Amino acid sequence: MVDGAAAARGDIPGPGGPEMLANIRLMRRRPPEFLAQCARGYGPVVRFPIPKADVVLITDPADVRRVLQANHTAYGKGTLQYDTLALVTGSGLLASDADVWRRMRRLLSPAFHRETVDGMAGRISSVSSEWVRRNLSAESTEIDLDDAMLDLSLSIVSETLLGVSFSGRAELIEAVSEALRIVVARAQPLTLGDWPPTSGKRRLDEAIAVVDAAVEDLASSRRSQPPGADALWLLIEALDQGVVSAREVRDEVVTLIVAGHETVAATLTWTWYLLTQHPQVERRVQREADGLPGPETWDANTLASLTYTSAVIDECLRLYPPAWVITRRGLEPDVLSG
């Protein structure tokens, strides 16, 4: 969605006020369904009558590519969604823009080089196997799948991207989850009304205070271990060299925690759900996994051999995308779909 003066009110079709009010429950309970309904009814560019802003939905792939790639300098991240997310992540890579984004992206890029990522396969297998042993030891164990996948994905992120274990840091996990619950409720693309209520802001402030203290503890723990290529070590080195501030380290660590585990956990949860609905697909995924060599030999080529499993995950992402809307603010005039 695009928010900005670049949207010429008189030229773009869209629902009027009465139609918006008639769909208020759909907007709040199932916003992706409402947006898809508007795209079907009004075409690839839809304008919404939001007070004090021009909010436009674009759905044509060519337009999306233009906004995010071909003409990306004409758009920024100064939207309600990113501003709200920044209440938790600060100016980390997820919410930052322009020069700030480029500077931190260059600093952290070694942690995401292909050879570094390729080397994570064995570690991810080890962390996952240990998680299963610890949590699914009984033959019939009932679990909250969403919570379980959040815990698993956070364990993987901590040991691969941050170089430290989150074991025993339940307060950090809960604080991040609480902060995200509060800001996600606010960051719907067609949110109406003032926010935050006093109780929500108080809970958010309390959760962020816990997160800040835990991140400081994580950095101290990482300092006591050998150097590495993980993102947290790169940030610590940059801090010691005066290249970044302690606040920037905090923001990037929180961003890696948020961006690295919540969307992954959602994808895993929906994948397991879909497999239970399609037993024949589940059996084929299991056969492909059974054919893998020992985890100690895993690398990028091993994962690339999982062609059927990859297709299953792609289909899950199509049906249940964890990030089903991306927002930008128009900074200058542009033309989309004519």
Tab-separated table of C-alpha atoms in Angstrom:
chain	number	residue	atom	x	y	z
A	1	MET	CA	0.000	0.000	0.000
A	2	VAL	CA	1.169	3.511	-0.772
A	3	ASP	CA	0.430	6.527	1.393
A	4	GLY	CA	1.215	9.977	0.019
A	5	ALA	CA	0.280	13.015	-1.974
A	6	ALA	CA	1.284	11.250	-5.172
A	7	ALA	CA	-2.190	9.721	-5.238
A	8	ALA	CA	-4.425	12.032	-7.260
A	9	ARG	CA	-7.776	11.780	-5.516
A	10	GLY	CA	-9.982	12.361	-8.514
A	11	ASP	CA	-8.301	9.835	-10.831
A	12	ILE	CA	-8.226	6.675	-8.733
A	13	PRO	CA	-11.285	4.451	-8.159
A	14	GLY	CA	-12.105	3.020	-4.757
A	15	PRO	CA	-14.778	2.458	-2.119
A	16	GLY	CA	-16.604	5.424	-0.638
A	17	GLY	CA	-17.254	6.121	3.027
A	18	PRO	CA	-20.541	4.148	3.227
A	19	GLU	CA	-18.914	1.050	1.694
A	20	MET	CA	-15.998	1.315	4.127
A	21	LEU	CA	-18.390	1.522	7.077
A	22	ALA	CA	-20.416	-1.422	5.767
A	23	ASN	CA	-17.228	-3.515	5.725
A	24	ILE	CA	-15.787	-2.332	9.029
A	25	ARG	CA	-15.935	-5.789	10.644
A	26	LEU	CA	-14.294	-7.424	7.629
A	27	MET	CA	-11.562	-4.754	7.625
A	28	ARG	CA	-10.731	-5.402	11.258
A	29	ARG	CA	-11.112	-9.178	11.422
A	30	ARG	CA	-9.922	-10.287	7.975
A	31	PRO	CA	-8.126	-7.333	6.357
A	32	PRO	CA	-6.442	-9.382	3.572
A	33	GLU	CA	-9.881	-10.545	2.442
A	34	PHE	CA	-11.168	-6.962	2.380
A	35	LEU	CA	-8.170	-5.746	0.345
A	36	ALA	CA	-8.565	-8.613	-2.132
A	37	GLN	CA	-12.257	-7.748	-2.457
A	38	CYS	CA	-11.370	-4.132	-3.270
A	39	ALA	CA	-8.790	-5.182	-5.859
A	40	ARG	CA	-11.358	-7.386	-7.586
A	41	GLY	CA	-13.937	-4.618	-7.577
A	42	TYR	CA	-11.840	-1.566	-8.476
A	43	GLY	CA	-8.775	-2.834	-10.325
A	44	PRO	CA	-4.997	-2.769	-9.729
A	45	VAL	CA	-4.941	0.685	-8.094
A	46	VAL	CA	-7.520	1.426	-5.379
A	47	ARG	CA	-7.863	4.580	-3.267
A	48	PHE	CA	-9.346	4.528	0.254
A	49	PRO	CA	-11.073	7.560	1.820
A	50	ILE	CA	-8.844	7.687	4.912
A	51	PRO	CA	-8.925	11.060	6.720
A	52	LYS	CA	-5.761	13.182	6.463
A	53	ALA	CA	-4.054	10.759	4.057
A	54	ASP	CA	-4.200	9.341	0.555
A	55	VAL	CA	-3.977	5.577	1.008
A	56	VAL	CA	-3.704	3.561	-2.187
A	57	LEU	CA	-3.624	-0.201	-2.677
A	58	ILE	CA	-1.606	-1.589	-5.604
A	59	THR	CA	-1.754	-5.256	-6.601
A	60	ASP	CA	-0.369	-5.499	-10.134
A	61	PRO	CA	3.066	-7.235	-10.020
A	62	ALA	CA	4.567	-4.681	-12.413
A	63	ASP	CA	3.442	-1.820	-10.160
A	64	VAL	CA	4.771	-3.589	-7.067
A	65	ARG	CA	8.136	-4.073	-8.764
A	66	ARG	CA	8.232	-0.399	-9.712
A	67	VAL	CA	7.542	0.752	-6.151
A	68	LEU	CA	9.946	-1.652	-4.446
A	69	GLN	CA	12.713	-1.845	-7.070
A	70	ALA	CA	12.638	0.086	-10.336
A	71	ASN	CA	11.646	3.453	-8.830
A	72	HIS	CA	12.274	2.777	-5.140
A	73	THR	CA	13.873	6.183	-4.515
A	74	ALA	CA	10.443	7.771	-5.059
A	75	TYR	CA	9.109	5.911	-2.024
A	76	GLY	CA	10.054	5.741	1.648
A	77	LYS	CA	9.172	3.777	4.781
A	78	GLY	CA	7.593	6.685	6.664
A	79	THR	CA	4.249	4.917	7.052
A	80	LEU	CA	2.052	4.095	10.013
A	81	GLN	CA	3.131	0.453	9.891
A	82	TYR	CA	6.891	1.124	9.962
A	83	ASP	CA	6.565	3.970	12.465
A	84	THR	CA	4.614	1.653	14.760
A	85	LEU	CA	7.067	-1.212	14.310
A	86	ALA	CA	9.906	1.187	15.144
A	87	LEU	CA	8.421	1.582	18.627
A	88	VAL	CA	9.901	-1.907	19.193
A	89	THR	CA	12.779	-2.203	16.722
A	90	GLY	CA	13.983	1.404	16.704
A	91	SER	CA	15.940	2.309	13.569
A	92	GLY	CA	17.021	-1.242	12.763
A	93	LEU	CA	17.179	-2.521	9.181
A	94	LEU	CA	13.509	-3.457	9.081
A	95	ALA	CA	12.216	0.059	9.759
A	96	SER	CA	15.119	2.265	8.646
A	97	ASP	CA	15.420	3.907	5.259
A	98	ALA	CA	17.839	5.570	2.828
A	99	ASP	CA	21.300	6.381	4.226
A	100	VAL	CA	20.697	4.816	7.641
A	101	TRP	CA	19.598	1.560	6.020
A	102	ARG	CA	22.534	1.503	3.573
A	103	ARG	CA	25.125	2.080	6.290
A	104	MET	CA	23.868	-0.718	8.549
A	105	ARG	CA	23.225	-3.046	5.617
A	106	ARG	CA	26.874	-2.766	4.560
A	107	LEU	CA	28.067	-3.341	8.117
A	108	LEU	CA	25.979	-6.498	8.597
A	109	SER	CA	26.322	-7.965	5.104
A	110	PRO	CA	29.174	-10.391	6.028
A	111	ALA	CA	26.769	-12.202	8.367
A	112	PHE	CA	24.581	-12.969	5.354
A	113	HIS	CA	27.240	-13.910	2.794
A	114	ARG	CA	26.389	-17.134	1.032
A	115	GLU	CA	29.206	-19.154	2.561
A	116	THR	CA	28.194	-17.985	6.041
A	117	VAL	CA	24.556	-18.900	5.495
A	118	ASP	CA	25.512	-22.218	3.868
A	119	GLY	CA	27.462	-23.087	6.990
A	120	MET	CA	24.373	-22.675	9.162
A	121	ALA	CA	22.613	-25.827	7.903
A	122	GLY	CA	24.303	-28.222	10.295
A	123	ARG	CA	23.855	-25.876	13.247
A	124	ILE	CA	20.160	-25.426	12.473
A	125	SER	CA	19.755	-29.206	12.362
A	126	SER	CA	21.524	-29.566	15.708
A	127	VAL	CA	19.424	-26.875	17.402
A	128	SER	CA	16.212	-28.326	15.947
A	129	SER	CA	17.046	-31.889	17.019
A	130	GLU	CA	17.842	-30.726	20.542
A	131	TRP	CA	14.590	-28.754	20.657
A	132	VAL	CA	12.602	-31.830	19.591
A	133	ARG	CA	14.384	-34.004	22.179
A	134	ARG	CA	13.667	-31.491	24.921
A	135	ASN	CA	10.031	-30.729	24.039
A	136	LEU	CA	8.614	-33.780	22.273
A	137	SER	CA	10.032	-36.659	24.262
A	138	ALA	CA	6.671	-38.286	25.055
A	139	GLU	CA	4.973	-40.392	22.397
A	140	SER	CA	1.805	-38.295	22.545
A	141	THR	CA	2.587	-34.722	23.451
A	142	GLU	CA	0.010	-31.980	22.988
A	143	ILE	CA	1.568	-28.587	22.302
A	144	ASP	CA	0.531	-25.095	21.268
A	145	LEU	CA	2.027	-25.239	17.790
A	146	ASP	CA	2.327	-21.489	17.316
A	147	ASP	CA	4.150	-21.018	20.630
A	148	ALA	CA	6.337	-24.030	19.886
A	149	MET	CA	7.442	-22.724	16.499
A	150	LEU	CA	8.142	-19.277	17.965
A	151	ASP	CA	10.367	-20.925	20.569
A	152	LEU	CA	12.146	-23.103	17.983
A	153	SER	CA	12.729	-20.319	15.465
A	154	LEU	CA	14.001	-17.996	18.188
A	155	SER	CA	16.452	-20.681	19.334
A	156	ILE	CA	17.769	-20.978	15.779
A	157	VAL	CA	18.071	-17.222	15.290
A	158	SER	CA	19.928	-16.772	18.565
A	159	GLU	CA	22.552	-19.400	17.836
A	160	THR	CA	23.082	-18.602	14.145
A	161	LEU	CA	22.670	-14.833	13.800
A	162	LEU	CA	23.578	-13.784	17.344
A	163	GLY	CA	26.052	-16.464	18.403
A	164	VAL	CA	24.480	-16.943	21.840
A	165	SER	CA	21.857	-19.229	23.306
A	166	PHE	CA	18.448	-17.967	24.405
A	167	SER	CA	18.092	-20.912	26.762
A	168	GLY	CA	16.728	-19.701	30.076
A	169	ARG	CA	15.729	-16.308	28.651
A	170	ALA	CA	11.976	-16.806	28.795
A	171	GLU	CA	11.448	-13.200	29.875
A	172	LEU	CA	12.958	-11.929	26.617
A	173	ILE	CA	10.830	-14.249	24.497
A	174	GLU	CA	7.638	-13.209	26.274
A	175	ALA	CA	8.524	-9.502	26.182
A	176	VAL	CA	9.182	-9.582	22.416
A	177	SER	CA	5.914	-11.461	21.845
A	178	GLU	CA	3.946	-9.011	23.988
A	179	ALA	CA	5.448	-5.983	22.249
A	180	LEU	CA	4.656	-7.462	18.837
A	181	ARG	CA	1.070	-8.251	19.815
A	182	ILE	CA	0.523	-4.639	20.804
A	183	VAL	CA	2.082	-3.019	17.735
A	184	VAL	CA	0.602	-5.485	15.225
A	185	ALA	CA	-2.871	-4.674	16.521
A	186	ARG	CA	-2.129	-1.026	15.764
A	187	ALA	CA	-0.347	-1.494	12.442
A	188	GLN	CA	-3.260	-2.699	10.317
A	189	PRO	CA	-3.218	-0.809	6.995
A	190	LEU	CA	-6.684	0.699	7.440
A	191	THR	CA	-6.580	1.390	11.171
A	192	LEU	CA	-9.134	3.927	12.359
A	193	GLY	CA	-9.160	5.859	15.628
A	194	ASP	CA	-6.567	7.095	18.080
A	195	TRP	CA	-3.916	4.880	19.626
A	196	PRO	CA	-2.479	3.761	21.925
A	197	PRO	CA	-4.846	3.459	24.848
A	198	THR	CA	-3.120	4.061	28.162
A	199	SER	CA	-3.013	0.378	29.157
A	200	GLY	CA	-1.524	-0.652	25.792
A	201	LYS	CA	1.210	1.965	25.976
A	202	ARG	CA	2.064	0.981	29.525
A	203	ARG	CA	2.357	-2.702	28.590
A	204	LEU	CA	4.468	-1.791	25.558
A	205	ASP	CA	6.816	0.355	27.651
A	206	GLU	CA	7.205	-2.456	30.178
A	207	ALA	CA	7.913	-5.050	27.471
A	208	ILE	CA	10.485	-2.830	25.757
A	209	ALA	CA	12.267	-2.241	29.074
A	210	VAL	CA	12.628	-6.014	29.492
A	211	VAL	CA	13.858	-6.360	25.904
A	212	ASP	CA	16.456	-3.607	26.349
A	213	ALA	CA	17.875	-5.196	29.494
A	214	ALA	CA	17.967	-8.648	27.887
A	215	VAL	CA	19.735	-7.376	24.769
A	216	GLU	CA	22.403	-5.742	26.922
A	217	ASP	CA	22.858	-9.075	28.690
A	218	LEU	CA	23.073	-10.891	25.346
A	219	ALA	CA	25.834	-8.570	24.165
A	220	SER	CA	27.774	-9.148	27.381
A	221	SER	CA	27.442	-12.915	26.942
A	222	ARG	CA	28.639	-12.712	23.354
A	223	ARG	CA	31.725	-10.728	24.371
A	224	SER	CA	32.816	-13.594	26.613
A	225	GLN	CA	32.915	-16.017	23.666
A	226	PRO	CA	35.341	-16.385	20.719
A	227	PRO	CA	34.987	-14.030	17.718
A	228	GLY	CA	32.798	-15.141	14.837
A	229	ALA	CA	30.985	-14.094	11.672
A	230	ASP	CA	27.592	-13.706	13.343
A	231	ALA	CA	25.747	-10.387	13.220
A	232	LEU	CA	26.044	-9.674	16.939
A	233	TRP	CA	29.829	-10.033	16.856
A	234	LEU	CA	30.025	-7.665	13.876
A	235	LEU	CA	27.957	-5.127	15.829
A	236	ILE	CA	30.145	-5.475	18.928
A	237	GLU	CA	33.284	-4.885	16.847
A	238	ALA	CA	31.707	-1.824	15.229
A	239	LEU	CA	30.710	-0.500	18.666
A	240	ASP	CA	34.251	-0.909	20.000
A	241	GLN	CA	35.600	0.926	16.944
A	242	GLY	CA	33.177	3.818	17.426
A	243	VAL	CA	31.409	3.072	14.137
A	244	VAL	CA	27.983	2.520	15.738
A	245	SER	CA	26.326	3.549	18.990
A	246	ALA	CA	25.030	1.280	21.748
A	247	ARG	CA	21.509	2.267	20.697
A	248	GLU	CA	22.164	1.147	17.107
A	249	VAL	CA	23.453	-2.202	18.383
A	250	ARG	CA	20.283	-2.588	20.432
A	251	ASP	CA	18.040	-1.707	17.484
A	252	GLU	CA	19.706	-4.165	15.110
A	253	VAL	CA	19.660	-7.020	17.628
A	254	VAL	CA	15.949	-6.486	18.338
A	255	THR	CA	15.294	-6.262	14.587
A	256	LEU	CA	17.089	-9.571	13.984
A	257	ILE	CA	15.064	-11.190	16.749
A	258	VAL	CA	11.755	-9.828	15.426
A	259	ALA	CA	12.392	-10.276	11.699
A	260	GLY	CA	14.229	-13.559	12.096
A	261	HIS	CA	11.767	-15.573	14.115
A	262	GLU	CA	8.153	-14.358	13.957
A	263	THR	CA	7.598	-14.725	10.201
A	264	VAL	CA	9.526	-18.020	10.109
A	265	ALA	CA	7.440	-19.391	12.974
A	266	ALA	CA	4.198	-18.419	11.233
A	267	THR	CA	5.302	-20.167	8.050
A	268	LEU	CA	6.262	-23.333	9.935
A	269	THR	CA	2.966	-23.370	11.837
A	270	TRP	CA	0.872	-23.080	8.692
A	271	THR	CA	3.042	-25.656	6.895
A	272	TRP	CA	2.436	-28.253	9.615
A	273	TYR	CA	-1.274	-27.436	9.522
A	274	LEU	CA	-1.469	-27.840	5.748
A	275	LEU	CA	0.415	-31.146	5.897
A	276	THR	CA	-2.154	-32.525	8.347
A	277	GLN	CA	-4.854	-31.670	5.804
A	278	HIS	CA	-3.027	-33.449	2.967
A	279	PRO	CA	-1.626	-36.788	4.219
A	280	GLN	CA	-0.293	-37.819	0.814
A	281	VAL	CA	1.800	-34.649	0.664
A	282	GLU	CA	2.991	-35.216	4.237
A	283	ARG	CA	4.163	-38.750	3.331
A	284	ARG	CA	6.094	-37.450	0.343
A	285	VAL	CA	7.787	-34.737	2.415
A	286	GLN	CA	8.702	-37.395	5.012
A	287	ARG	CA	10.214	-39.657	2.339
A	288	GLU	CA	12.315	-36.783	1.021
A	289	ALA	CA	13.565	-36.003	4.525
A	290	ASP	CA	14.329	-39.671	5.202
A	291	GLY	CA	16.606	-39.691	2.165
A	292	LEU	CA	18.919	-36.984	3.515
A	293	PRO	CA	22.475	-37.821	4.642
A	294	GLY	CA	23.564	-37.303	8.245
A	295	PRO	CA	23.101	-33.711	9.533
A	296	GLU	CA	26.843	-33.331	10.100
A	297	THR	CA	27.313	-33.250	6.304
A	298	TRP	CA	24.479	-30.836	5.510
A	299	ASP	CA	25.195	-27.796	3.371
A	300	ALA	CA	23.389	-25.592	0.850
A	301	ASN	CA	23.416	-28.387	-1.767
A	302	THR	CA	21.679	-30.719	0.680
A	303	LEU	CA	18.888	-28.223	1.206
A	304	ALA	CA	18.651	-27.546	-2.537
A	305	SER	CA	17.942	-31.251	-3.047
A	306	LEU	CA	14.679	-30.909	-1.116
A	307	THR	CA	12.764	-29.869	-4.219
A	308	TYR	CA	9.360	-31.196	-3.170
A	309	THR	CA	9.617	-29.803	0.356
A	310	SER	CA	10.624	-26.423	-1.069
A	311	ALA	CA	7.551	-26.465	-3.306
A	312	VAL	CA	5.349	-27.248	-0.287
A	313	ILE	CA	6.778	-24.286	1.644
A	314	ASP	CA	6.341	-22.007	-1.380
A	315	GLU	CA	2.691	-23.038	-1.561
A	316	CYS	CA	2.268	-22.354	2.149
A	317	LEU	CA	3.740	-18.880	1.638
A	318	ARG	CA	1.285	-18.292	-1.210
A	319	LEU	CA	-1.727	-19.350	0.865
A	320	TYR	CA	-0.672	-17.915	4.235
A	321	PRO	CA	1.942	-15.198	3.700
A	322	PRO	CA	3.233	-13.937	7.068
A	323	ALA	CA	3.758	-10.482	5.575
A	324	TRP	CA	0.624	-10.042	3.484
A	325	VAL	CA	0.950	-6.280	2.959
A	326	ILE	CA	3.964	-3.991	2.529
A	327	THR	CA	3.645	-0.240	2.891
A	328	ARG	CA	5.528	2.684	1.398
A	329	ARG	CA	5.023	6.455	1.402
A	330	GLY	CA	5.075	8.261	-1.930
A	331	LEU	CA	7.754	10.968	-1.908
A	332	GLU	CA	7.239	12.297	-5.421
A	333	PRO	CA	4.766	11.874	-8.313
A	334	ASP	CA	4.723	8.525	-10.085
A	335	VAL	CA	2.533	6.649	-12.572
A	336	LEU	CA	1.222	3.146	-11.840
A	337	SER	CA	-1.036	1.186	-14.202
A	338	GLY	CA	-1.493	4.337	-16.266
